[in-house]
Short mmCIF file of C-alpha atoms and ligand atoms in Angstrom, two decimals:
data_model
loop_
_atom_site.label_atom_id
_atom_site.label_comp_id
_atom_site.label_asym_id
_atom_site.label_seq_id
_atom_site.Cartn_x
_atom_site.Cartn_y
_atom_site.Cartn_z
CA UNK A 1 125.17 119.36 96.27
CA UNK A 2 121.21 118.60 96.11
CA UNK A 3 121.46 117.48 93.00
CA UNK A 4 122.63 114.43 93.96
CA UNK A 5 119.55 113.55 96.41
CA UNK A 6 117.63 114.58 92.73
CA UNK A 7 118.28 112.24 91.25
CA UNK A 8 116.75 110.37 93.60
CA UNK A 9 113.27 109.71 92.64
CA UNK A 10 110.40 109.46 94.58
CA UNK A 11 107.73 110.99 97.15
CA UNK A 12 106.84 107.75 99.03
CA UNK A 13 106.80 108.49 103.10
CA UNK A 14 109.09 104.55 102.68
CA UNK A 15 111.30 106.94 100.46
CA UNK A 16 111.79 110.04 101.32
CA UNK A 17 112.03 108.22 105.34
CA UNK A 18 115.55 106.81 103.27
CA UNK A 19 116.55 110.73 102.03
CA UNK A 20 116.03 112.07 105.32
CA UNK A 21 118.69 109.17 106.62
CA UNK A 22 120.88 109.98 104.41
CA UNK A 23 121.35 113.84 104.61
CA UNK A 24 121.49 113.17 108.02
CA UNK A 25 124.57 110.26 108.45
CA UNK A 26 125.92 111.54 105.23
CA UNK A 27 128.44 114.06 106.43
CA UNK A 28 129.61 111.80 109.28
CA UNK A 29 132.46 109.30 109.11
CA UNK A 30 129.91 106.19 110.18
CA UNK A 31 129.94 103.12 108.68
CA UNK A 32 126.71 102.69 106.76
CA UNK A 33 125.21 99.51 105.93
CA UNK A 34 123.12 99.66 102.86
CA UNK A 35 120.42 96.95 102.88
CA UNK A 36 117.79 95.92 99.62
CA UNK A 37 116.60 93.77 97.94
CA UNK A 38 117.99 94.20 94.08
CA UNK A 39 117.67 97.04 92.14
CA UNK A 40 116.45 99.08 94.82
CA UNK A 41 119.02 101.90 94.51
CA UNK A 42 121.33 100.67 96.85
CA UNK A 43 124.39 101.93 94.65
CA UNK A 44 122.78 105.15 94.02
CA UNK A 45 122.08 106.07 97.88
CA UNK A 46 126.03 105.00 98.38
CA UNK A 47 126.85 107.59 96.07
CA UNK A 48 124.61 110.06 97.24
CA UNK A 49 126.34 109.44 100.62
CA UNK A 50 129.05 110.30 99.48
CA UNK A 51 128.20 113.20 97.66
CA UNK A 52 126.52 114.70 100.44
CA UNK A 53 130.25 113.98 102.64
CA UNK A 54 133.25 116.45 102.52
CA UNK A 55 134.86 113.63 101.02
CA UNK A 56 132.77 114.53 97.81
CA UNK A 57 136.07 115.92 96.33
CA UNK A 58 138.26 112.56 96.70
CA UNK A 59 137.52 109.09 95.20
CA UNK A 60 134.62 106.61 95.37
CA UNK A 61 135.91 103.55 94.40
CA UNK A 62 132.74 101.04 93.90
CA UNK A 63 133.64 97.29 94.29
CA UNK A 64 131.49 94.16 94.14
CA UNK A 65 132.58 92.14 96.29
CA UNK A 66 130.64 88.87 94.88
CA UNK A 67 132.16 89.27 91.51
CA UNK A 68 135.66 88.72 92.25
CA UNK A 69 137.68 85.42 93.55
CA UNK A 70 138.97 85.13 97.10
CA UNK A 71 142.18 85.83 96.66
CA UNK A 72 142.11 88.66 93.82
CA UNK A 73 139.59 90.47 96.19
CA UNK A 74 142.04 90.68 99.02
CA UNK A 75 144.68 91.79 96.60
CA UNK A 76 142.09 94.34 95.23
CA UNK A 77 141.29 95.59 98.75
CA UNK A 78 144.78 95.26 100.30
CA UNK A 79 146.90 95.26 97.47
CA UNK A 80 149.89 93.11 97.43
CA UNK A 81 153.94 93.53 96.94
CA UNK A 82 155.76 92.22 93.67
CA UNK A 83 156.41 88.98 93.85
CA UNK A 84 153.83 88.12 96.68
CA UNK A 85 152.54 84.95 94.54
CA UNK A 86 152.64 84.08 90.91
CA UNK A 87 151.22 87.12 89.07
CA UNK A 88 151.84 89.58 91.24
CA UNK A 89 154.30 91.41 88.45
CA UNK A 90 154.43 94.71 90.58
CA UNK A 91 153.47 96.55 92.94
CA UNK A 92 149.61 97.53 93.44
CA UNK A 93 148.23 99.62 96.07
CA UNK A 94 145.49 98.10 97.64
CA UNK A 95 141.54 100.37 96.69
CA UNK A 96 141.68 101.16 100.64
CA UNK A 97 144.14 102.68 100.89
CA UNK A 98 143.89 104.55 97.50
CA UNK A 99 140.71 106.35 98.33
CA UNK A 100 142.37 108.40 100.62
CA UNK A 101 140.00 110.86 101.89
CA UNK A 102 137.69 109.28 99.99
CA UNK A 103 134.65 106.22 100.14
CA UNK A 104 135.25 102.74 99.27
CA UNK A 105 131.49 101.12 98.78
CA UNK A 106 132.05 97.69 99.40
CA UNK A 107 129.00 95.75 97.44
CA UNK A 108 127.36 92.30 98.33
CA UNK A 109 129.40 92.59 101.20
CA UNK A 110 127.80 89.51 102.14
CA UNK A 111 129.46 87.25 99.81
CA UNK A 112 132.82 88.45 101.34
CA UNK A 113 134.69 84.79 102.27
CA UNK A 114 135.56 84.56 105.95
CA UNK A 115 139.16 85.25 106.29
CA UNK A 116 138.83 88.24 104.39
CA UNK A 117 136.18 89.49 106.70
CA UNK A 118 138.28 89.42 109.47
CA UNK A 119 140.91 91.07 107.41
CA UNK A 120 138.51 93.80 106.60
CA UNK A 121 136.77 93.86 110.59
CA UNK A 122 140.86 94.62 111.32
CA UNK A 123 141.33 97.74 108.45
CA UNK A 124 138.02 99.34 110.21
CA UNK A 125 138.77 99.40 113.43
CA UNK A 126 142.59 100.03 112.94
CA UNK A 127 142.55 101.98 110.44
CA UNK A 128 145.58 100.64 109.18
CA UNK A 129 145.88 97.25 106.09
CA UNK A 130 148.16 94.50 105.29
CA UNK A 131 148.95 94.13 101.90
CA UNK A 132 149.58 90.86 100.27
CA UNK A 133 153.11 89.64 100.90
CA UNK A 134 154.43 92.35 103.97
CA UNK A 135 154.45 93.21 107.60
CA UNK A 136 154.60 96.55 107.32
CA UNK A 137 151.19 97.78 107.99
CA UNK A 138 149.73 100.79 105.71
CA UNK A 139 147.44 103.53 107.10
CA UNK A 140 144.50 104.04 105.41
CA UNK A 141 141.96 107.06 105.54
CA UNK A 142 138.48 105.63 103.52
CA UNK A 143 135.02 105.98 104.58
CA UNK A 144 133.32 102.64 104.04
CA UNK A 145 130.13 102.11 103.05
CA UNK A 146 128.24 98.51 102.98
CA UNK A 147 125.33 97.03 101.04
CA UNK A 148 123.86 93.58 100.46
CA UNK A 149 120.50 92.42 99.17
CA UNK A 150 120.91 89.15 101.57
CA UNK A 151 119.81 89.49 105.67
CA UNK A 152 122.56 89.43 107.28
CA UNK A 153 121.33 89.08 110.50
CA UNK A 154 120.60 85.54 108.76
CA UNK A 155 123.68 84.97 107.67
CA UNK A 156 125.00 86.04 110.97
CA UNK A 157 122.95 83.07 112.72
CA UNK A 158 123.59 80.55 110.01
CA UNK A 159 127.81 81.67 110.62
CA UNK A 160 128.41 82.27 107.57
CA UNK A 161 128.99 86.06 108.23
CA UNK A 162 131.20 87.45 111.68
CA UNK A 163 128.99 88.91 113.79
CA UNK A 164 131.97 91.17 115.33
CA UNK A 165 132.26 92.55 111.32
CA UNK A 166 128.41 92.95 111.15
CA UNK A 167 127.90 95.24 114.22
CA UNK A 168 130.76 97.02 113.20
CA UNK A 169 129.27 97.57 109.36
CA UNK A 170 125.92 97.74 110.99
CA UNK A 171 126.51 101.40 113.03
CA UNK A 172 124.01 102.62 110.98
CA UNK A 173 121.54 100.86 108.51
CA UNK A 174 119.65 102.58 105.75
CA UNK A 175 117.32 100.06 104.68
CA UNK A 176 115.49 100.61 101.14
CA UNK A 177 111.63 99.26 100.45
CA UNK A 178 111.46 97.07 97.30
CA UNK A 179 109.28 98.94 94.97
CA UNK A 180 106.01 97.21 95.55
CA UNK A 181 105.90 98.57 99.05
CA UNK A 182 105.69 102.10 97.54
CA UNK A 183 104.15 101.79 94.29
CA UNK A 184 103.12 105.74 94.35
CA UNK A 185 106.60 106.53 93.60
CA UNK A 186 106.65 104.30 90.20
CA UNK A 187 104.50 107.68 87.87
CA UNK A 188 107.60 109.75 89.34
CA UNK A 189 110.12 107.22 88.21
CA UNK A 190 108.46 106.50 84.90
CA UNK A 191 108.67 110.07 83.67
CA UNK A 192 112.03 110.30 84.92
CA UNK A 193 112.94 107.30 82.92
CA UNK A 194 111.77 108.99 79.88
CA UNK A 195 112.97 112.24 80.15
CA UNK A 196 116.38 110.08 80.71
CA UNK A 197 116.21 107.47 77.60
CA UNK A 198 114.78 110.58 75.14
CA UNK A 199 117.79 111.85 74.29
CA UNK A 200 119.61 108.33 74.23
CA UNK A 201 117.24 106.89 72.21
CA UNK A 202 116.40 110.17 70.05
CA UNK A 203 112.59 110.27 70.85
CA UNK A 204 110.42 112.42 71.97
CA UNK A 205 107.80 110.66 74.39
CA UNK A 206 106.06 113.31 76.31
CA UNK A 207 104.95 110.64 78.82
CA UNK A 208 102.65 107.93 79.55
CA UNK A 209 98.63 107.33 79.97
CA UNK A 210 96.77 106.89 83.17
CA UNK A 211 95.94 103.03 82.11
CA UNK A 212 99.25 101.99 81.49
CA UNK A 213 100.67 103.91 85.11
CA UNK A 214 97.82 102.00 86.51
CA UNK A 215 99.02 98.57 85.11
CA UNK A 216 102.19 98.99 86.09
CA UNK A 217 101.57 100.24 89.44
CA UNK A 218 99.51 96.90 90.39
CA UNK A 219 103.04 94.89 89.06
CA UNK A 220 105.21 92.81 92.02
CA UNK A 221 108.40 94.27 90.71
CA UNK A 222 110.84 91.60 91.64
CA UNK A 223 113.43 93.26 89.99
CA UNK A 224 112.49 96.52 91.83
CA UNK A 225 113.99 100.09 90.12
CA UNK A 226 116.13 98.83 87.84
CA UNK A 227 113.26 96.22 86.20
CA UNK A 228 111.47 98.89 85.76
CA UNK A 229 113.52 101.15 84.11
CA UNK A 230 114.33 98.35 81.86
CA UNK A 231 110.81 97.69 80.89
CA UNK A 232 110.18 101.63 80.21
CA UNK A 233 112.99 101.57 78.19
CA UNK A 234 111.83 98.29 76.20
CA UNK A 235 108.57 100.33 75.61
CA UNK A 236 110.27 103.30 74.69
CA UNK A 237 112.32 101.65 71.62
CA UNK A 238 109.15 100.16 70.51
CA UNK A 239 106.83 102.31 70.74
CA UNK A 240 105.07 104.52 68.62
CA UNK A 241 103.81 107.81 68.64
CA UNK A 242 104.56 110.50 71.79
CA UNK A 243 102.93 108.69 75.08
CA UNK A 244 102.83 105.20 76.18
CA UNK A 245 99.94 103.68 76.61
CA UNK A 246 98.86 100.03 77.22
CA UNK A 247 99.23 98.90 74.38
CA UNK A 248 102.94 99.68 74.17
CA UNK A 249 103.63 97.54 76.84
CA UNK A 250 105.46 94.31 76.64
CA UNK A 251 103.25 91.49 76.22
CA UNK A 252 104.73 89.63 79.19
CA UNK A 253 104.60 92.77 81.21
CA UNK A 254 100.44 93.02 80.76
CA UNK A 255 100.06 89.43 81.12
CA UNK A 256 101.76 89.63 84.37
CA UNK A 257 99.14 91.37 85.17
CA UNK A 258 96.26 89.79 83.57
CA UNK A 259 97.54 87.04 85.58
CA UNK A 260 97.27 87.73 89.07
CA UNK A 261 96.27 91.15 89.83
CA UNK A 262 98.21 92.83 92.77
CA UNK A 263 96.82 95.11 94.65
CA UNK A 264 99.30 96.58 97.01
CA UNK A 265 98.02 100.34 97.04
CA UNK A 266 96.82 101.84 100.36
CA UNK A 267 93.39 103.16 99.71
CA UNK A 268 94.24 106.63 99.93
CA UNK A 269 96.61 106.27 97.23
CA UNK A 270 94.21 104.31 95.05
CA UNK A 271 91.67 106.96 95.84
CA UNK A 272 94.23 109.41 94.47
CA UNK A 273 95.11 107.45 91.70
CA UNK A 274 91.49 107.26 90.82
CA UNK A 275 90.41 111.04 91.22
CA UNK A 276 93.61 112.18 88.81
CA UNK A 277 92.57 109.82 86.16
CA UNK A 278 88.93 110.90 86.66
CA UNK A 279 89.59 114.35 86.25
CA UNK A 280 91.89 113.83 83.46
CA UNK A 281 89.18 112.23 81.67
CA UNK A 282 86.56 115.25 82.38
CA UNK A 283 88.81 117.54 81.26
CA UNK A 284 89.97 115.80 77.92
CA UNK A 285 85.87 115.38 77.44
CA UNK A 286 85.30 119.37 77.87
CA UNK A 287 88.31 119.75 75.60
CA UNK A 288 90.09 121.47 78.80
CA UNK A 289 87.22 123.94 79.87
CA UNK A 290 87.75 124.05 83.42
CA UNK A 291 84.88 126.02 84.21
CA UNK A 292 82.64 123.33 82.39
CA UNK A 293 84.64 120.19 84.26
CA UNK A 294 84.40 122.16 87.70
CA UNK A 295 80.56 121.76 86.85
CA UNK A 296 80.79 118.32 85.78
CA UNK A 297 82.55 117.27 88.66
CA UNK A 298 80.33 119.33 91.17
CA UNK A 299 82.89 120.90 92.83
CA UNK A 300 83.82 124.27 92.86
CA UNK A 301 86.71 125.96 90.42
CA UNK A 302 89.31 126.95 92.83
CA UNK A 303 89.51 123.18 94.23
CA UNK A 304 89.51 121.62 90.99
CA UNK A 305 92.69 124.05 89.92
CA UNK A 306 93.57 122.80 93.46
CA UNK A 307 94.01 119.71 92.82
CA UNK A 308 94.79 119.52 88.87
CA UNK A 309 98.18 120.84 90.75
CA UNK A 310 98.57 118.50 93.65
CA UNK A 311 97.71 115.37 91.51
CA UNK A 312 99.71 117.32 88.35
CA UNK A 313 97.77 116.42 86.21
CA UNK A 314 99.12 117.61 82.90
N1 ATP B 1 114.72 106.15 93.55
C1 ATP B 1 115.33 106.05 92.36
N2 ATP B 1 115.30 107.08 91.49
C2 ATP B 1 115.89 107.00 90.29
N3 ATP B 1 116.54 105.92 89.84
C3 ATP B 1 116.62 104.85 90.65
C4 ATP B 1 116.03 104.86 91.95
N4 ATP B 1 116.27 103.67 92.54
C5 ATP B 1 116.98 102.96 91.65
N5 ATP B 1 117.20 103.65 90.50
C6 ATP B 1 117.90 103.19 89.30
O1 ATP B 1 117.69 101.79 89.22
C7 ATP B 1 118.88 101.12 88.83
C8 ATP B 1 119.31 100.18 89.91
O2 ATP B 1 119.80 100.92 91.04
P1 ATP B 1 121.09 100.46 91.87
O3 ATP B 1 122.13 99.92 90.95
O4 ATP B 1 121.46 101.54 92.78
O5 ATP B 1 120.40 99.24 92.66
P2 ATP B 1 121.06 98.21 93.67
O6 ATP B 1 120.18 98.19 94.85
O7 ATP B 1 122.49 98.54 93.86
O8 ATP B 1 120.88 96.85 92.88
P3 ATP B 1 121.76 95.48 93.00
O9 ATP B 1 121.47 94.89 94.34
O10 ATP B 1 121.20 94.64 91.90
O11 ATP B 1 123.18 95.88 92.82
C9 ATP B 1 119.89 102.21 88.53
O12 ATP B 1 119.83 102.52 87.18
C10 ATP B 1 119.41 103.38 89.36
O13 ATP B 1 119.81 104.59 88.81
MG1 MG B 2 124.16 97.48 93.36
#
């Protein structure tokens, strides 16, 4: 089942920190509390929880908890009997109880109103649901996984959210870094992007220059993962040619830039970043005669195939 931690991209110590989390709760029946900001992968590590479970074989029934009203939530959670209120034209099982043996992945959990969260604080720890219009309870067997992009240890103190339903969601928190925090996993997740929107959008980009990685590394990223991908994908329709390079980019995306210049990489990394770029350039001037670039770069052969493999550098 690796595949689904492959999907996963990045080598960030913030990141892979997150993997090592999840291999290790995923085959457990806890409670996990997603937590990031948006478009962090919060969705994609609930799935890869589940993937990783023995529960891989049974349903995982995604639900967004801020996109629905109150009451057609509960009903959606719970379900309901005919004729429970106006609407209500038959019966419908409610999603807990109809991933049985399965994960329910209960998103923006924060935006769930109050009476439903103590409706849901009572399925966890009883394992059992009300649906809409009986008293006969229902048993349910779901795993239930949690995420919200708000603190909830805020919304906690501000009341808005039941602490007894937080600690209980809260048994284990995987907490993903927004992007800018680990901005030496963005070349990773820019060639992945590619390789992905290729075959949608019938090109054939090989990949993308040093500059423009570099300009897009020093980016705040607000919208995290998901802006990203966006924005490669933007490039990709417009673009000419086989490789990205700056001038490819959206306009707005290198004034950004122009604009306030973020630097958020830890020297090492920038050091990195520098040294692959440097000896791409060396090599691409001695038309890819190692030998020659070793001597350029006064260092010795074997380190420079050293590290035209740990920086791949192409
Ligand atoms: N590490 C990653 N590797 C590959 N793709 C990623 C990664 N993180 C996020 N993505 C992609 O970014 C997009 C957003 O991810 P996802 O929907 O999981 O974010 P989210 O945290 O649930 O966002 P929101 O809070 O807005 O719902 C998806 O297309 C997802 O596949
Ligand atoms: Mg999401």
């Amino acid at each position: 089942m690796e595949f689904q931690l492959d999907n996963i991209i990045g080598k960030s110590k913030a990141l892979r920190d997150v993997l090592n989390l999840v291999k290790k709760v995923a085959n457990t029946q806890a409670t996990v509390l997603i937590t990031g900001a948006s478009g962090t992968g919060k969705e994609l590590v609930a799935l890869a929880l589940h993937a990783l479970s023995d529960r891989k074989d049974k349903l995982f029934l995604p639900v967004n908890c801020g996109a629905l009203p109150e009451t057609l939530l509960e009903s959606l959670l719970f379900g309901h009997i005919k004729g429970s209120f106006t609407g209500a034209f038959a019966n419908q099982e409610g999603l807990l109880e109809k991933a049985k043996g399965g994960t329910i992945f209960l998103d923006e959990i924060g935006e769930v109103a109050q009476h439903l969260q103590v409706k849901l604080l009572r399925a966890l720890e009883a394992k059992e649901i009300l649906p809409v219009g009986t008293t006969t309870p229902r048993h349910i067997d779901v795993r239930v996984l949690a995420a919200t992009n708000r603190d909830l240890n805020q919304e906690v103190a501000a009341g808005r959210f039941r602490e007894d339903l937080f600690y209980r969601l809260n048994v284990m928190e995987i907490h993903i870094p927004p992007l800018r925090e680990r901005p030496e996993d963005i070349p990773a997740l820019i060639d992945f992007f590619i390789k992905r929107h290729n075959p949608e959008l019938k090109r054939n980009f090989q990949g993308i220059d040093a500059d423009a990685v570099q300009l897009l590394m020093s980016l705040p990223w607000k919208g995290n993962v998901r802006e990203l991908d966006n924005v490669i994908e933007h490039t990709m329709i417009l673009a000419e040619g086989e490789c990205i390079t700056l001038k490819d980019l959206p306009a707005a995306v290198v004034a950004s830039a122009a604009g306030q210049p973020v630097f958020t990489l830890k020297l090492n990394d920038a050091l990195g970043q520098f040294e692959k770029q440097h000896i791409a350039r060396v090599l691409k001037q001695t038309n890819q005669d190692r030998k020659e670039a070793a001597k350029l770069l006064d260092i010795s052969l074997s380190s420079l195939y050293r590290k035209i493999d740990e920086l791949g550098i192409e």
